[in-house]
Amino acid sequence: MKRVIVSGARPTGLQHLGNYHGALKHWLRLQETERCFFFVADWHALTTDYATPGAIVDNTIEMVLDWLAVGLDPARCTIFQQSAVKEHAELYLLFGMFTPVPWLERNPTYKEQREQLQDRDLSTYGFLGYPVLQAADILMYRAGGVPVGVDQAPHVELTREIARRFNATYRELFPEPATLLSEIPKILGTDGRKMSKSYNNAVYLTEPREDVERKLSKMVTDPRRARRTDPGDPDDCPAYQSFHRNYCTPEELAYQADGCRRATIGCLECKQIMIKHVQAELEPIRARRATLTPADASHALEAGNASARVVAADTMAEVRAAMGVG
Ligand code: SF4
């Protein structure tokens, strides 16, 4: 029996290298050996962007096209849209009946995001309850593992607590899913902050070669290297720590680090070595993406929605029986 894996992403449109290293590469490995469900979390997008939902449909298609371009294969994994499987809403509602509010209030991202997203009112029921929706998303497929970044790990813990409470109150139905942390560290944006569309510092998987070259050439480095003759330290260079370390060979890294410390290479020359590897990784993704049309994303989602619904219907029949509702 293959282990069931569930993971989702909000429909953010074009995917960048942060998405690729943080999630998609992990998903690609998992689809080879496990029974995977990967979904577009469009209801989750509404928990913070409820007032501006205009881009969700287009972003869903663009994101799924990028998923297909990197190699997610609908023949080997189920790609579906959360809002197309209404059972998620029902399970969310039923879990809400026994999930204590303090469990949600202690969620570290709840306070953090409310403070960060000051431009909107997040004192909503939907935003407080989104980890319960996540638990429904995961437990619907009785997942054994959930690939997530470190910041999402507390949500998987909450999912386990909800599963435990359900099993203890009604009957043993849900496994407690393991947190599968992504092995690759965060890829930083070109300004040295976390790579994010909203920071305008992202390098996208399908953007033209010239744009990738231009963005990475300008990426921030150790500020001590103002002139080519100024020595620097790779430990203080966001480009080195994030990109070079992930892309360059050990020999190249040694050459770059030594050249940086002794000021025998310039930052541009140093980055060119890394950029060559990034371009080589992106080339086949760009090529595949160029052959795909929105119809390919729609077909993948239709097939995935249908198979997700079959599993969801089965789970909900058992949940309803256990909770004594029709
Ligand atoms: S030489 Fe390389 S490692 Fe050193 S600061 Fe420049 S880009 Fe970074």
XYZ file of C-alpha atoms and ligand atoms in Angstrom:
334
model
C 0.000 0.000 0.000
C 1.361 3.378 -0.984
C 1.371 6.101 1.642
C -1.149 8.874 0.978
C 0.365 12.348 0.638
C -1.670 15.556 0.598
C -0.413 19.057 -0.047
C -1.857 22.208 -1.507
C -0.962 25.715 -2.543
C -2.949 28.891 -2.827
C -3.512 29.945 -6.443
C -0.704 32.462 -6.771
C -0.331 32.231 -10.551
C 3.105 31.884 -12.112
C 5.428 29.852 -9.933
C 8.868 31.083 -8.937
C 12.079 29.401 -7.854
C 11.013 29.694 -4.212
C 7.887 27.634 -4.962
C 9.974 25.179 -6.971
C 12.590 24.483 -4.308
C 10.233 24.875 -1.359
C 7.467 22.558 -2.565
C 7.355 21.414 -6.172
C 10.659 19.517 -6.201
C 9.531 17.651 -3.112
C 6.176 16.873 -4.759
C 7.959 15.576 -7.864
C 9.918 13.088 -5.780
C 6.837 12.010 -3.857
C 4.733 11.333 -6.959
C 7.247 8.644 -7.936
C 6.589 6.446 -4.938
C 3.462 7.604 -3.062
C -0.269 8.128 -3.669
C -0.311 11.906 -3.973
C -3.093 14.481 -3.877
C -1.975 18.005 -4.786
C -4.620 20.682 -4.735
C -5.216 24.310 -5.570
C -6.318 25.863 -2.272
C -8.694 28.434 -3.698
C -10.911 28.623 -0.601
C -7.796 29.305 1.431
C -7.028 32.256 -0.831
C -10.338 33.763 0.286
C -9.404 33.604 3.970
C -7.092 36.586 3.450
C -8.104 37.938 0.014
C -11.879 37.716 0.408
C -12.351 41.277 -0.824
C -10.236 40.864 -3.971
C -10.999 37.465 -5.478
C -10.695 38.606 -9.110
C -7.451 36.806 -9.959
C -8.238 33.390 -8.449
C -9.506 31.730 -11.648
C -6.650 32.904 -13.873
C -4.077 32.230 -11.178
C -5.396 28.692 -10.775
C -4.837 27.931 -14.449
C -1.389 29.558 -14.558
C -0.265 27.724 -11.450
C -1.475 24.333 -12.670
C 0.242 24.893 -16.023
C 3.489 25.510 -14.163
C 2.915 22.365 -12.097
C 2.528 20.382 -15.308
C 5.569 22.086 -16.838
C 7.838 21.080 -13.964
C 6.731 17.473 -14.351
C 3.783 16.835 -12.077
C 2.017 14.090 -13.962
C -1.766 13.610 -13.683
C -1.178 9.930 -14.438
C 0.927 9.626 -11.269
C -0.721 12.122 -8.915
C -4.154 13.640 -8.408
C -4.212 17.362 -9.136
C -7.482 18.945 -8.069
C -9.185 22.142 -7.027
C -10.354 22.416 -3.423
C -13.595 24.268 -4.218
C -14.567 21.576 -6.748
C -14.773 18.956 -3.982
C -17.539 20.308 -1.772
C -16.997 17.590 0.823
C -14.069 19.682 2.092
C -16.574 22.314 3.252
C -18.700 19.708 5.005
C -15.775 18.123 6.820
C -14.529 21.596 7.805
C -17.941 22.351 9.311
C -18.083 19.057 11.212
C -14.526 19.418 12.542
C -15.481 22.910 13.672
C -18.037 21.383 16.055
C -15.360 19.935 18.322
C -12.252 22.045 17.672
C -11.626 24.335 20.676
C -11.166 27.995 19.768
C -7.979 28.307 21.919
C -6.298 25.739 19.629
C -6.811 28.214 16.788
C -5.894 31.333 18.739
C -2.526 29.873 19.687
C -1.675 29.213 16.022
C 1.581 31.214 15.556
C 0.741 32.353 12.018
C -2.645 33.718 13.110
C -1.242 36.625 15.134
C 1.731 37.084 12.843
C -0.339 37.420 9.673
C -2.890 39.705 11.324
C -0.028 42.020 12.230
C 1.644 41.762 8.820
C -1.451 42.184 6.641
C -2.544 45.501 8.119
C -4.259 46.576 4.887
C -7.252 44.282 5.520
C -9.475 43.191 8.366
C -8.505 39.650 9.343
C -10.617 39.484 12.490
C -12.847 37.080 10.572
C -14.268 33.694 11.387
C -12.818 32.301 8.139
C -9.287 33.435 8.920
C -9.346 32.144 12.489
C -10.680 28.807 11.244
C -8.430 28.203 8.243
C -6.296 25.579 10.049
C -9.515 23.579 10.541
C -10.102 23.756 6.800
C -6.525 22.571 6.301
C -7.186 19.653 8.632
C -10.254 18.774 6.547
C -8.185 19.009 3.332
C -5.606 16.611 4.718
C -7.731 14.139 6.638
C -10.284 13.824 3.821
C -7.737 11.595 2.041
C -6.529 10.001 5.308
C -3.041 11.264 4.589
C -0.019 9.569 6.080
C 2.269 12.488 5.232
C 2.074 16.190 4.502
C 5.011 17.894 2.776
C 5.279 21.436 4.152
C 7.745 24.184 4.902
C 8.829 24.781 8.507
C 6.324 27.640 8.948
C 3.402 25.313 8.203
C 4.493 22.560 10.593
C 2.243 23.801 13.474
C -0.776 23.359 11.187
C 0.030 19.704 10.651
C 0.314 19.349 14.421
C -3.160 20.856 14.774
C -4.409 18.409 12.129
C -3.052 15.565 14.236
C -4.831 16.947 17.295
C -8.112 17.166 15.399
C -7.659 13.596 14.141
C -6.976 12.412 17.708
C -10.030 14.178 19.063
C -12.266 12.759 16.323
C -10.914 9.236 16.837
C -11.332 9.434 20.631
C -14.835 10.958 20.486
C -16.444 8.950 17.659
C -14.392 6.138 16.223
C -10.917 5.377 14.956
C -11.058 6.733 11.414
C -8.172 9.079 10.733
C -4.432 8.339 10.754
C -2.218 11.046 12.239
C -0.223 12.414 9.294
C 3.536 12.931 9.564
C 5.113 16.286 8.755
C 7.448 15.854 5.784
C 9.723 18.868 5.882
C 11.159 20.074 2.616
C 14.885 19.294 2.586
C 15.932 22.342 0.591
C 16.424 25.658 2.380
C 14.527 28.762 1.419
C 15.510 30.378 -1.841
C 15.886 34.100 -1.265
C 14.554 36.769 -3.570
C 16.855 39.050 -5.534
C 16.708 41.646 -2.732
C 17.779 39.131 -0.084
C 14.338 38.768 1.504
C 12.145 35.677 1.212
C 11.263 35.160 -2.456
C 7.712 36.334 -2.936
C 5.528 37.702 -5.691
C 4.387 40.489 -3.372
C 7.983 41.650 -2.727
C 8.631 41.888 -6.473
C 11.878 39.966 -6.001
C 10.975 36.651 -7.606
C 12.542 34.734 -10.473
C 9.782 32.847 -12.291
C 10.153 29.354 -13.696
C 8.976 30.270 -17.158
C 10.332 33.754 -17.692
C 12.679 34.354 -20.627
C 16.388 33.572 -20.298
C 17.313 37.236 -20.568
C 15.053 38.188 -17.642
C 16.463 35.426 -15.450
C 19.975 36.585 -16.346
C 19.157 40.239 -15.637
C 17.478 39.567 -12.290
C 20.143 37.214 -10.955
C 22.967 39.462 -12.170
C 21.540 42.220 -10.005
C 20.873 40.081 -6.954
C 22.217 41.572 -3.718
C 25.623 40.355 -2.542
C 27.932 41.090 0.363
C 27.752 44.909 0.631
C 31.481 45.014 1.453
C 32.205 44.251 -2.193
C 31.361 47.749 -3.396
C 34.400 47.663 -5.712
C 35.916 44.655 -7.418
C 39.085 45.080 -5.364
C 37.189 44.942 -2.035
C 37.298 41.504 -0.417
C 34.021 40.011 0.777
C 32.677 37.054 2.682
C 30.410 34.450 1.046
C 28.798 33.872 4.457
C 27.368 37.381 4.211
C 26.291 37.103 0.576
C 22.598 36.306 0.003
C 23.320 35.169 -3.574
C 25.964 32.706 -2.401
C 24.007 31.422 0.576
C 20.820 30.926 -1.368
C 21.617 30.298 -5.033
C 25.293 29.334 -5.261
C 24.962 26.759 -2.509
C 21.970 25.173 -4.207
C 23.256 25.191 -7.753
C 27.063 25.142 -7.920
C 29.392 22.162 -7.633
C 31.708 21.836 -4.585
C 34.684 22.810 -6.775
C 32.866 25.892 -8.061
C 31.839 26.872 -4.528
C 35.444 26.622 -3.341
C 36.631 28.754 -6.289
C 33.926 31.370 -5.674
C 34.484 31.557 -1.918
C 38.236 31.887 -2.298
C 37.884 34.451 -5.084
C 35.431 36.448 -3.001
C 37.631 36.519 0.096
C 40.755 37.470 -1.876
C 38.917 39.753 -4.319
C 40.263 37.825 -7.293
C 36.843 37.541 -8.933
C 34.067 40.067 -9.337
C 30.483 39.433 -8.273
C 29.259 39.240 -11.837
C 31.783 36.584 -12.796
C 30.943 34.719 -9.605
C 27.213 34.851 -10.332
C 27.641 33.791 -13.961
C 28.773 30.375 -12.751
C 25.548 30.010 -10.785
C 23.303 31.525 -13.469
C 24.508 28.901 -15.972
C 23.142 26.151 -13.687
C 19.845 27.967 -13.054
C 19.307 28.395 -16.793
C 20.053 24.713 -17.389
C 17.426 23.758 -14.822
C 14.814 26.150 -16.208
C 15.318 25.399 -19.898
C 13.304 22.140 -20.067
C 10.579 23.680 -17.867
C 10.258 26.661 -20.243
C 10.181 24.315 -23.218
C 7.402 22.136 -21.749
C 5.397 25.150 -20.649
C 5.494 26.524 -24.202
C 3.666 23.421 -25.423
C 0.857 23.652 -22.850
C -2.441 25.508 -23.168
C -5.079 26.412 -20.549
C -7.094 23.409 -21.785
C -4.343 21.126 -20.457
C -4.755 22.619 -16.975
C -8.548 22.316 -17.181
C -8.359 18.670 -18.273
C -5.914 17.810 -15.486
C -8.187 19.479 -12.927
C -11.369 17.839 -14.232
C -9.833 14.371 -14.022
C -8.293 15.115 -10.616
C -11.514 16.579 -9.217
C -13.386 13.444 -10.254
C -10.964 11.071 -8.533
C -10.701 13.271 -5.416
C -14.507 13.289 -5.140
C -14.619 9.482 -5.086
C -12.276 9.346 -2.087
C -13.984 12.302 -0.402
C -17.439 10.718 -0.766
C -16.173 7.540 0.871
C -14.600 9.421 3.804
C -17.673 11.574 4.325
C -19.994 8.555 4.402
C -17.930 7.209 7.310
C -17.688 10.580 9.050
C -21.455 11.180 8.831
C -22.165 7.719 10.206
C -19.666 8.222 13.039
C -21.080 11.634 13.974
C -24.691 10.516 13.627
C -25.732 12.922 10.883
C -27.311 12.168 7.525
S 32.027 37.393 -5.136
Fe 30.354 35.900 -5.152
S 30.152 35.214 -3.041
Fe 31.347 37.120 -3.006
S 29.851 38.730 -2.636
Fe 30.144 38.549 -4.856
S 28.522 37.113 -5.544
Fe 28.747 36.915 -3.330
